Amino acid sequence: MLDLTGKKALVLGIANNRSIAWGIAQQLHAAGAELGITYLPDERGRHEKKVKDLVEPLSPTLFLPCNVQDDQQVTELFSNVKDSWGNFDILVHCLAFAGKDELSGDFSGTSRQGFTTALEISAYSLVHLSAAAKPLLSSGGSIVTLTYLGGVRVIPNYNVMGTAKAALEMNVRYLAAEMGAQNVRVNAISAGPIRTLASSAVGGILDMIHHVEEIAPLKRTVTQTEVGNAAAFLCSDLSSGITGQVLYVDAGYEIMGM
Ligand code: NAD
């Protein structure tokens, strides 16, 4: 049985009720995990309030800001985790960013700054957070991140985010190889297209979803809950033999050639 009772899970990437991280947090909670939630702080504190109200029913025992571009915030996050929880078991990395200008038009038009920012937030952050989490992760721990098919195949307008996801997927393998020695597993879920704040920035996201509905074996795309269920599995002891993998939760779209 999928049981996360007694496990502590830190979830990064909830922006609103459409976020994939929200689907994951709900399923981890349903399986009995104790939650820590982070939010991306903004000057007016609006993100904090929105995320706080949303996650209240899940009774998180930690609720902290974390902008992954700010080293001090990452340090403070894990110092709070250490003080409140000591060790913990699960790290969910469910965040990405690329400027809207980079997510349409010619890939060769990607700017140096746009490339750097996308790779820093969407790929390097997993390395940085894993390093900070490493001394605190219990034996049997699990790190899960979110990727997309655009990191292995060309998807119109995904552009530099494809490069970032390719880097992220390779990060998963290197981190899995390193962290296996302390019995911590690292995996990615490659989700099918879902309408969220982040995906709305990708030009033609609705066309992508309609294409998947036509072509995928299940004739539909997936939901946040389905991704959440797969994440709960990867975070649980039921997947104890799986590490360094990319699990496709995409209604089967990835297998299709035509
Ligand atoms: P979302 O907009 O709900 O989530 C993106 C999150 O990234 C937000 O919570 C945002 O606050 C956070 N974020 C952005 N910059 C940050 C920073 N500097 N520091 C900390 N957090 C930051 O969108 P989503 O679709 O749920 O995206 C979650 C993950 O799922 C992303 O990695 C995305 O690439 C991936 N993914 C999404 C889809 C899809 O179709 N929606 C498909 C496959 C993979």
CSV table of N, CA and C in Angstrom, one decimal, residues 74-222:
chain,number,residue,atom,x,y,z
A,74,VAL,N,17.8,30.1,0.0
A,74,VAL,CA,18.0,28.7,-0.1
A,74,VAL,C,18.6,28.2,1.2
A,75,THR,N,19.7,29.0,1.7
A,75,THR,CA,20.4,28.6,2.9
A,75,THR,C,19.4,28.7,4.1
A,76,GLU,N,18.6,29.8,4.1
A,76,GLU,CA,17.6,30.0,5.2
A,76,GLU,C,16.6,28.9,5.2
A,77,LEU,N,16.1,28.5,4.0
A,77,LEU,CA,15.1,27.5,3.9
A,77,LEU,C,15.6,26.2,4.6
A,78,PHE,N,16.8,25.7,4.2
A,78,PHE,CA,17.3,24.5,4.8
A,78,PHE,C,17.7,24.6,6.3
A,79,SER,N,18.1,25.8,6.7
A,79,SER,CA,18.4,26.0,8.1
A,79,SER,C,17.1,25.9,8.9
A,80,ASN,N,16.0,26.4,8.4
A,80,ASN,CA,14.7,26.2,9.0
A,80,ASN,C,14.2,24.8,9.0
A,81,VAL,N,14.5,24.1,7.9
A,81,VAL,CA,14.1,22.7,7.8
A,81,VAL,C,14.9,21.9,8.9
A,82,LYS,N,16.1,22.2,9.0
A,82,LYS,CA,17.0,21.5,10.0
A,82,LYS,C,16.5,21.8,11.4
A,83,ASP,N,16.2,23.0,11.7
A,83,ASP,CA,15.8,23.4,13.1
A,83,ASP,C,14.4,22.8,13.4
A,84,SER,N,13.5,22.8,12.4
A,84,SER,CA,12.1,22.3,12.7
A,84,SER,C,12.0,20.8,12.6
A,85,TRP,N,12.6,20.2,11.6
A,85,TRP,CA,12.4,18.8,11.2
A,85,TRP,C,13.6,17.9,11.6
A,86,GLY,N,14.8,18.5,11.6
A,86,GLY,CA,16.0,17.7,11.7
A,86,GLY,C,16.1,17.0,10.3
A,87,ASN,N,16.0,15.7,10.2
A,87,ASN,CA,16.1,15.1,8.9
A,87,ASN,C,14.7,15.1,8.2
A,88,PHE,N,14.8,15.0,6.9
A,88,PHE,CA,13.5,14.8,6.2
A,88,PHE,C,13.7,13.8,5.0
A,89,ASP,N,12.5,13.5,4.3
A,89,ASP,CA,12.5,12.4,3.4
A,89,ASP,C,12.3,12.6,1.9
A,90,ILE,N,11.6,13.7,1.7
A,90,ILE,CA,11.2,13.9,0.3
A,90,ILE,C,11.4,15.4,-0.1
A,91,LEU,N,12.0,15.6,-1.3
A,91,LEU,CA,12.1,16.9,-1.9
A,91,LEU,C,11.4,16.9,-3.3
A,92,VAL,N,10.4,17.7,-3.4
A,92,VAL,CA,9.7,17.8,-4.7
A,92,VAL,C,10.1,19.2,-5.3
A,93,HIS,N,10.8,19.1,-6.5
A,93,HIS,CA,11.2,20.3,-7.2
A,93,HIS,C,10.3,20.4,-8.4
A,94,CYS,N,9.4,21.4,-8.4
A,94,CYS,CA,8.4,21.5,-9.4
A,94,CYS,C,8.3,22.9,-9.9
A,95,LEU,N,9.4,23.4,-10.4
A,95,LEU,CA,9.5,24.8,-10.8
A,95,LEU,C,10.4,25.0,-12.0
A,96,ALA,N,10.0,26.1,-12.8
A,96,ALA,CA,10.8,26.4,-14.0
A,96,ALA,C,10.4,27.8,-14.4
A,97,PHE,N,11.3,28.4,-15.1
A,97,PHE,CA,11.0,29.7,-15.7
A,97,PHE,C,11.8,30.0,-16.9
A,98,ALA,N,11.2,30.6,-17.9
A,98,ALA,CA,11.9,31.2,-19.1
A,98,ALA,C,11.1,32.5,-19.4
A,99,GLY,N,11.7,33.5,-19.8
A,99,GLY,CA,11.0,34.7,-20.3
A,99,GLY,C,10.1,34.4,-21.4
A,100,LYS,N,8.9,35.1,-21.5
A,100,LYS,CA,8.0,34.8,-22.5
A,100,LYS,C,8.6,35.0,-23.9
A,101,ASP,N,9.5,36.0,-24.0
A,101,ASP,CA,10.1,36.3,-25.3
A,101,ASP,C,10.8,35.1,-25.9
A,102,GLU,N,11.3,34.2,-25.0
A,102,GLU,CA,12.1,33.1,-25.4
A,102,GLU,C,11.2,31.9,-25.8
A,103,LEU,N,9.9,32.0,-25.6
A,103,LEU,CA,9.1,30.8,-25.8
A,103,LEU,C,8.2,30.9,-27.0
A,104,SER,N,8.7,31.6,-28.0
A,104,SER,CA,8.1,31.6,-29.3
A,104,SER,C,9.2,32.1,-30.3
A,105,GLY,N,8.9,31.9,-31.6
A,105,GLY,CA,9.9,32.4,-32.6
A,105,GLY,C,11.0,31.4,-32.7
A,106,ASP,N,12.1,32.0,-33.4
A,106,ASP,CA,13.2,31.1,-33.8
A,106,ASP,C,14.0,30.8,-32.5
A,107,PHE,N,14.4,29.5,-32.4
A,107,PHE,CA,15.3,29.1,-31.3
A,107,PHE,C,16.6,29.9,-31.3
A,108,SER,N,17.1,30.1,-32.6
A,108,SER,CA,18.4,30.8,-32.7
A,108,SER,C,18.3,32.2,-32.2
A,109,GLY,N,17.1,32.7,-32.0
A,109,GLY,CA,17.0,34.1,-31.4
A,109,GLY,C,17.1,34.1,-29.9
A,110,THR,N,17.3,33.0,-29.3
A,110,THR,CA,17.5,33.0,-27.8
A,110,THR,C,18.6,33.9,-27.3
A,111,SER,N,18.2,34.8,-26.4
A,111,SER,CA,19.2,35.8,-25.9
A,111,SER,C,20.1,35.1,-24.9
A,112,ARG,N,21.3,35.6,-24.7
A,112,ARG,CA,22.3,35.1,-23.7
A,112,ARG,C,21.7,35.1,-22.3
A,113,GLN,N,21.0,36.3,-22.0
A,113,GLN,CA,20.4,36.4,-20.7
A,113,GLN,C,19.2,35.5,-20.5
A,114,GLY,N,18.4,35.3,-21.6
A,114,GLY,CA,17.3,34.4,-21.5
A,114,GLY,C,17.7,33.0,-21.3
A,115,PHE,N,18.8,32.6,-22.0
A,115,PHE,CA,19.3,31.3,-21.9
A,115,PHE,C,19.8,31.0,-20.4
A,116,THR,N,20.6,32.0,-19.9
A,116,THR,CA,21.2,31.8,-18.6
A,116,THR,C,20.1,31.7,-17.5
A,117,THR,N,19.1,32.6,-17.6
A,117,THR,CA,18.0,32.6,-16.6
A,117,THR,C,17.2,31.3,-16.6
A,118,ALA,N,16.9,30.9,-17.8
A,118,ALA,CA,16.1,29.6,-17.9
A,118,ALA,C,16.8,28.4,-17.4
A,119,LEU,N,18.1,28.4,-17.7
A,119,LEU,CA,18.9,27.2,-17.2
A,119,LEU,C,19.2,27.3,-15.7
A,120,GLU,N,19.4,28.6,-15.2
A,120,GLU,CA,19.6,28.7,-13.8
A,120,GLU,C,18.4,28.3,-13.0
A,121,ILE,N,17.2,28.9,-13.3
A,121,ILE,CA,16.1,28.6,-12.5
A,121,ILE,C,15.6,27.2,-12.7
A,122,SER,N,15.5,26.7,-14.0
A,122,SER,CA,14.9,25.5,-14.3
A,122,SER,C,15.7,24.2,-14.1
A,123,ALA,N,17.0,24.4,-14.2
A,123,ALA,CA,17.9,23.2,-14.1
A,123,ALA,C,18.9,23.3,-13.0
A,124,TYR,N,19.7,24.4,-12.9
A,124,TYR,CA,20.7,24.5,-11.9
A,124,TYR,C,20.1,24.4,-10.5
A,125,SER,N,18.8,24.9,-10.3
A,125,SER,CA,18.2,24.9,-9.0
A,125,SER,C,18.1,23.5,-8.4
A,126,LEU,N,17.9,22.5,-9.3
A,126,LEU,CA,17.8,21.2,-8.7
A,126,LEU,C,19.1,20.7,-8.1
A,127,VAL,N,20.2,21.1,-8.7
A,127,VAL,CA,21.6,20.8,-8.2
A,127,VAL,C,21.8,21.5,-6.9
A,128,HIS,N,21.5,22.8,-6.8
A,128,HIS,CA,21.7,23.6,-5.6
A,128,HIS,C,20.8,23.1,-4.5
A,129,LEU,N,19.6,22.9,-4.7
A,129,LEU,CA,18.6,22.4,-3.7
A,129,LEU,C,19.0,21.0,-3.2
A,130,SER,N,19.5,20.2,-4.1
A,130,SER,CA,19.9,18.8,-3.7
A,130,SER,C,21.1,18.8,-2.8
A,131,ALA,N,22.0,19.7,-3.2
A,131,ALA,CA,23.2,19.9,-2.3
A,131,ALA,C,22.9,20.3,-0.9
A,132,ALA,N,21.9,21.3,-0.9
A,132,ALA,CA,21.5,21.8,0.5
A,132,ALA,C,20.7,20.8,1.2
A,133,ALA,N,20.0,19.9,0.5
A,133,ALA,CA,19.1,18.9,1.2
A,133,ALA,C,19.9,17.7,1.6
A,134,LYS,N,21.0,17.4,0.9
A,134,LYS,CA,21.8,16.2,1.0
A,134,LYS,C,22.1,15.8,2.5
A,135,PRO,N,22.7,16.7,3.3
A,135,PRO,CA,23.0,16.3,4.7
A,135,PRO,C,21.8,16.0,5.5
A,136,LEU,N,20.6,16.5,5.1
A,136,LEU,CA,19.4,16.3,5.9
A,136,LEU,C,18.5,15.2,5.4
A,137,LEU,N,18.8,14.6,4.2
A,137,LEU,CA,17.9,13.6,3.7
A,137,LEU,C,18.1,12.2,4.4
A,138,SER,N,17.0,11.6,4.8
A,138,SER,CA,17.1,10.3,5.5
A,138,SER,C,17.4,9.2,4.5
A,139,SER,N,17.9,8.1,5.0
A,139,SER,CA,18.1,6.9,4.2
A,139,SER,C,16.7,6.5,3.7
A,140,GLY,N,16.6,6.2,2.4
A,140,GLY,CA,15.2,5.9,1.9
A,140,GLY,C,14.6,7.1,1.3
A,141,GLY,N,15.3,8.3,1.3
A,141,GLY,CA,14.7,9.5,0.8
A,141,GLY,C,14.6,9.5,-0.7
A,142,SER,N,13.8,10.5,-1.1
A,142,SER,CA,13.5,10.6,-2.6
A,142,SER,C,13.4,12.1,-3.0
A,143,ILE,N,14.0,12.3,-4.2
A,143,ILE,CA,13.9,13.6,-4.8
A,143,ILE,C,13.2,13.4,-6.1
A,144,VAL,N,12.2,14.3,-6.4
A,144,VAL,CA,11.4,14.2,-7.6
A,144,VAL,C,11.4,15.5,-8.3
A,145,THR,N,11.6,15.6,-9.6
A,145,THR,CA,11.5,16.8,-10.3
A,145,THR,C,10.6,16.6,-11.5
A,146,LEU,N,10.2,17.7,-12.2
A,146,LEU,CA,9.2,17.7,-13.3
A,146,LEU,C,9.9,18.1,-14.6
A,147,THR,N,9.8,17.3,-15.6
A,147,THR,CA,10.3,17.6,-16.9
A,147,THR,C,9.3,17.5,-18.0
A,148,TYR,N,9.7,17.7,-19.2
A,148,TYR,CA,8.7,17.6,-20.3
A,148,TYR,C,9.4,17.1,-21.6
A,149,LEU,N,8.7,16.4,-22.4
A,149,LEU,CA,9.2,15.8,-23.7
A,149,LEU,C,10.0,16.8,-24.5
A,150,GLY,N,9.7,18.1,-24.4
A,150,GLY,CA,10.5,19.1,-25.1
A,150,GLY,C,12.0,19.1,-24.8
A,151,GLY,N,12.3,18.3,-23.8
A,151,GLY,CA,13.8,18.2,-23.4
A,151,GLY,C,14.5,17.1,-24.2
A,152,VAL,N,13.7,16.3,-24.9
A,152,VAL,CA,14.3,15.2,-25.7
A,152,VAL,C,13.9,15.3,-27.2
A,153,ARG,N,12.8,15.9,-27.5
A,153,ARG,CA,12.3,16.1,-28.9
A,153,ARG,C,12.0,17.6,-29.1
A,154,VAL,N,12.0,18.0,-30.3
A,154,VAL,CA,11.7,19.4,-30.7
A,154,VAL,C,10.2,19.6,-30.6
A,155,ILE,N,9.7,20.5,-29.7
A,155,ILE,CA,8.3,20.9,-29.6
A,155,ILE,C,8.2,22.4,-30.0
A,156,PRO,N,7.4,22.8,-30.9
A,156,PRO,CA,7.3,24.2,-31.3
A,156,PRO,C,7.2,25.1,-30.2
A,157,ASN,N,8.0,26.2,-30.2
A,157,ASN,CA,8.0,27.2,-29.2
A,157,ASN,C,8.5,26.9,-27.8
A,158,TYR,N,8.8,25.6,-27.5
A,158,TYR,CA,9.4,25.3,-26.2
A,158,TYR,C,10.8,25.8,-26.1
A,159,ASN,N,11.5,25.8,-27.2
A,159,ASN,CA,12.8,26.5,-27.4
A,159,ASN,C,13.8,26.3,-26.2
A,160,VAL,N,14.2,27.4,-25.5
A,160,VAL,CA,15.2,27.3,-24.5
A,160,VAL,C,14.8,26.4,-23.3
A,161,MET,N,13.5,26.3,-23.1
A,161,MET,CA,13.1,25.4,-22.0
A,161,MET,C,13.4,24.0,-22.3
A,162,GLY,N,13.4,23.6,-23.6
A,162,GLY,CA,13.9,22.3,-24.0
A,162,GLY,C,15.3,22.0,-23.6
A,163,THR,N,16.2,23.1,-23.9
A,163,THR,CA,17.6,22.9,-23.4
A,163,THR,C,17.6,22.8,-21.9
A,164,ALA,N,16.8,23.5,-21.2
A,164,ALA,CA,16.8,23.5,-19.7
A,164,ALA,C,16.4,22.1,-19.3
A,165,LYS,N,15.3,21.6,-19.9
A,165,LYS,CA,14.8,20.2,-19.5
A,165,LYS,C,15.8,19.1,-19.8
A,166,ALA,N,16.6,19.3,-20.9
A,166,ALA,CA,17.6,18.3,-21.2
A,166,ALA,C,18.7,18.3,-20.1
A,167,ALA,N,19.0,19.5,-19.7
A,167,ALA,CA,20.0,19.7,-18.6
A,167,ALA,C,19.5,19.1,-17.3
A,168,LEU,N,18.2,19.4,-17.1
A,168,LEU,CA,17.6,18.9,-15.8
A,168,LEU,C,17.6,17.4,-15.8
A,169,GLU,N,17.2,16.7,-16.9
A,169,GLU,CA,17.2,15.3,-16.9
A,169,GLU,C,18.6,14.7,-16.7
A,170,MET,N,19.6,15.3,-17.2
A,170,MET,CA,21.0,14.8,-17.0
A,170,MET,C,21.4,15.1,-15.5
A,171,ASN,N,20.9,16.2,-15.0
A,171,ASN,CA,21.1,16.4,-13.5
A,171,ASN,C,20.6,15.3,-12.7
A,172,VAL,N,19.4,14.8,-13.1
A,172,VAL,CA,18.8,13.7,-12.4
A,172,VAL,C,19.7,12.5,-12.3
A,173,ARG,N,20.3,12.2,-13.5
A,173,ARG,CA,21.2,11.0,-13.5
A,173,ARG,C,22.4,11.2,-12.7
A,174,TYR,N,23.1,12.3,-12.8
A,174,TYR,CA,24.3,12.5,-12.0
A,174,TYR,C,24.0,12.6,-10.5
A,175,LEU,N,22.9,13.2,-10.2
A,175,LEU,CA,22.5,13.2,-8.7
A,175,LEU,C,22.1,11.9,-8.2
A,176,ALA,N,21.4,11.1,-9.1
A,176,ALA,CA,21.1,9.7,-8.6
A,176,ALA,C,22.3,8.9,-8.4
A,177,ALA,N,23.3,9.0,-9.3
A,177,ALA,CA,24.5,8.2,-9.1
A,177,ALA,C,25.3,8.6,-7.9
A,178,GLU,N,25.3,9.9,-7.5
A,178,GLU,CA,25.9,10.4,-6.3
A,178,GLU,C,25.2,10.0,-5.0
A,179,MET,N,23.9,10.2,-5.1
A,179,MET,CA,23.1,10.0,-3.8
A,179,MET,C,22.7,8.6,-3.5
A,180,GLY,N,22.8,7.7,-4.5
A,180,GLY,CA,22.5,6.3,-4.2
A,180,GLY,C,23.3,5.8,-3.0
A,181,ALA,N,24.5,6.3,-2.8
A,181,ALA,CA,25.3,5.8,-1.7
A,181,ALA,C,24.7,6.0,-0.4
A,182,GLN,N,23.9,7.1,-0.3
A,182,GLN,CA,23.2,7.3,1.0
A,182,GLN,C,21.7,6.9,1.0
A,183,ASN,N,21.4,6.0,0.0
A,183,ASN,CA,20.1,5.4,-0.2
A,183,ASN,C,19.1,6.5,-0.4
A,184,VAL,N,19.4,7.6,-1.2
A,184,VAL,CA,18.5,8.6,-1.6
A,184,VAL,C,18.3,8.4,-3.2
A,185,ARG,N,17.1,8.4,-3.6
A,185,ARG,CA,16.8,8.2,-5.0
A,185,ARG,C,16.4,9.5,-5.7
A,186,VAL,N,16.7,9.7,-7.0
A,186,VAL,CA,16.4,10.9,-7.7
A,186,VAL,C,15.8,10.5,-9.0
A,187,ASN,N,14.6,11.0,-9.2
A,187,ASN,CA,13.8,10.7,-10.5
A,187,ASN,C,13.1,11.9,-11.0
A,188,ALA,N,12.7,11.8,-12.3
A,188,ALA,CA,11.9,12.9,-12.9
A,188,ALA,C,10.6,12.3,-13.4
A,189,ILE,N,9.6,13.1,-13.4
A,189,ILE,CA,8.3,12.8,-14.1
A,189,ILE,C,8.2,13.7,-15.3
A,190,SER,N,8.0,13.1,-16.5
A,190,SER,CA,7.8,13.9,-17.7
A,190,SER,C,6.3,13.9,-17.9
A,191,ALA,N,5.7,15.0,-17.6
A,191,ALA,CA,4.2,15.2,-17.6
A,191,ALA,C,3.8,15.6,-19.0
A,192,GLY,N,2.6,15.2,-19.4
A,192,GLY,CA,2.0,15.7,-20.6
A,192,GLY,C,1.5,17.1,-20.4
A,193,PRO,N,1.2,17.8,-21.5
A,193,PRO,CA,0.8,19.3,-21.3
A,193,PRO,C,-0.4,19.5,-20.5
A,194,ILE,N,-0.3,20.4,-19.5
A,194,ILE,CA,-1.4,20.8,-18.6
A,194,ILE,C,-1.5,22.3,-18.6
A,195,ARG,N,-2.7,22.9,-18.6
A,195,ARG,CA,-2.7,24.4,-18.5
A,195,ARG,C,-2.4,24.9,-17.1
A,196,THR,N,-1.3,25.6,-17.0
A,196,THR,CA,-0.9,26.2,-15.8
A,196,THR,C,-0.4,27.6,-16.1
A,197,LEU,N,0.0,28.3,-15.0
A,197,LEU,CA,0.6,29.6,-15.2
A,197,LEU,C,1.9,29.5,-16.1
A,198,ALA,N,2.8,28.6,-15.8
A,198,ALA,CA,4.0,28.4,-16.5
A,198,ALA,C,3.8,28.0,-17.9
A,199,SER,N,2.9,27.0,-18.2
A,199,SER,CA,2.7,26.5,-19.5
A,199,SER,C,2.0,27.5,-20.4
A,200,SER,N,1.2,28.4,-19.8
A,200,SER,CA,0.5,29.4,-20.6
A,200,SER,C,1.5,30.4,-21.3
A,201,ALA,N,2.7,30.4,-20.7
A,201,ALA,CA,3.7,31.3,-21.4
A,201,ALA,C,4.3,30.7,-22.6
A,202,VAL,N,4.1,29.4,-22.8
A,202,VAL,CA,4.6,28.7,-24.0
A,202,VAL,C,3.6,29.0,-25.2
A,203,GLY,N,4.1,29.6,-26.3
A,203,GLY,CA,3.2,29.9,-27.4
A,203,GLY,C,2.5,28.6,-27.9
A,204,GLY,N,1.2,28.7,-28.0
A,204,GLY,CA,0.4,27.6,-28.6
A,204,GLY,C,0.2,26.4,-27.7
A,205,ILE,N,0.1,26.6,-26.4
A,205,ILE,CA,0.0,25.5,-25.4
A,205,ILE,C,-1.4,24.8,-25.7
A,206,LEU,N,-2.4,25.5,-26.0
A,206,LEU,CA,-3.7,24.9,-26.3
A,206,LEU,C,-3.7,24.0,-27.5
A,207,ASP,N,-2.9,24.4,-28.5
A,207,ASP,CA,-2.7,23.5,-29.7
A,207,ASP,C,-2.0,22.2,-29.3
A,208,MET,N,-1.0,22.4,-28.4
A,208,MET,CA,-0.3,21.2,-27.9
A,208,MET,C,-1.2,20.2,-27.2
A,209,ILE,N,-2.1,20.8,-26.4
A,209,ILE,CA,-3.0,19.9,-25.6
A,209,ILE,C,-4.0,19.2,-26.6
A,210,HIS,N,-4.5,20.0,-27.6
A,210,HIS,CA,-5.4,19.4,-28.6
A,210,HIS,C,-4.7,18.3,-29.4
A,211,HIS,N,-3.5,18.5,-29.7
A,211,HIS,CA,-2.7,17.5,-30.5
A,211,HIS,C,-2.6,16.2,-29.7
A,212,VAL,N,-2.2,16.4,-28.4
A,212,VAL,CA,-2.1,15.2,-27.5
A,212,VAL,C,-3.4,14.5,-27.4
A,213,GLU,N,-4.5,15.2,-27.3
A,213,GLU,CA,-5.8,14.6,-27.2
A,213,GLU,C,-6.2,13.7,-28.4
A,214,GLU,N,-5.6,14.1,-29.5
A,214,GLU,CA,-5.9,13.4,-30.8
A,214,GLU,C,-4.9,12.2,-30.9
A,215,ILE,N,-3.7,12.3,-30.5
A,215,ILE,CA,-2.6,11.3,-30.9
A,215,ILE,C,-2.4,10.3,-29.7
A,216,ALA,N,-2.4,10.8,-28.5
A,216,ALA,CA,-2.0,9.9,-27.4
A,216,ALA,C,-2.9,8.7,-27.3
A,217,PRO,N,-2.3,7.6,-26.9
A,217,PRO,CA,-3.1,6.3,-26.8
A,217,PRO,C,-4.4,6.5,-25.9
A,218,LEU,N,-4.3,7.3,-24.9
A,218,LEU,CA,-5.5,7.5,-24.0
A,218,LEU,C,-6.4,8.6,-24.5
A,219,LYS,N,-6.0,9.2,-25.7
A,219,LYS,CA,-6.9,10.2,-26.3
A,219,LYS,C,-7.2,11.4,-25.4
A,220,ARG,N,-6.3,11.8,-24.6
A,220,ARG,CA,-6.5,12.9,-23.7
A,220,ARG,C,-5.1,13.3,-23.1
A,221,THR,N,-5.1,14.4,-22.4
A,221,THR,CA,-3.9,14.7,-21.7
A,221,THR,C,-4.1,14.3,-20.2
A,222,VAL,N,-3.1,14.6,-19.4
A,222,VAL,CA,-3.2,14.2,-18.0
A,222,VAL,C,-3.6,15.3,-17.0
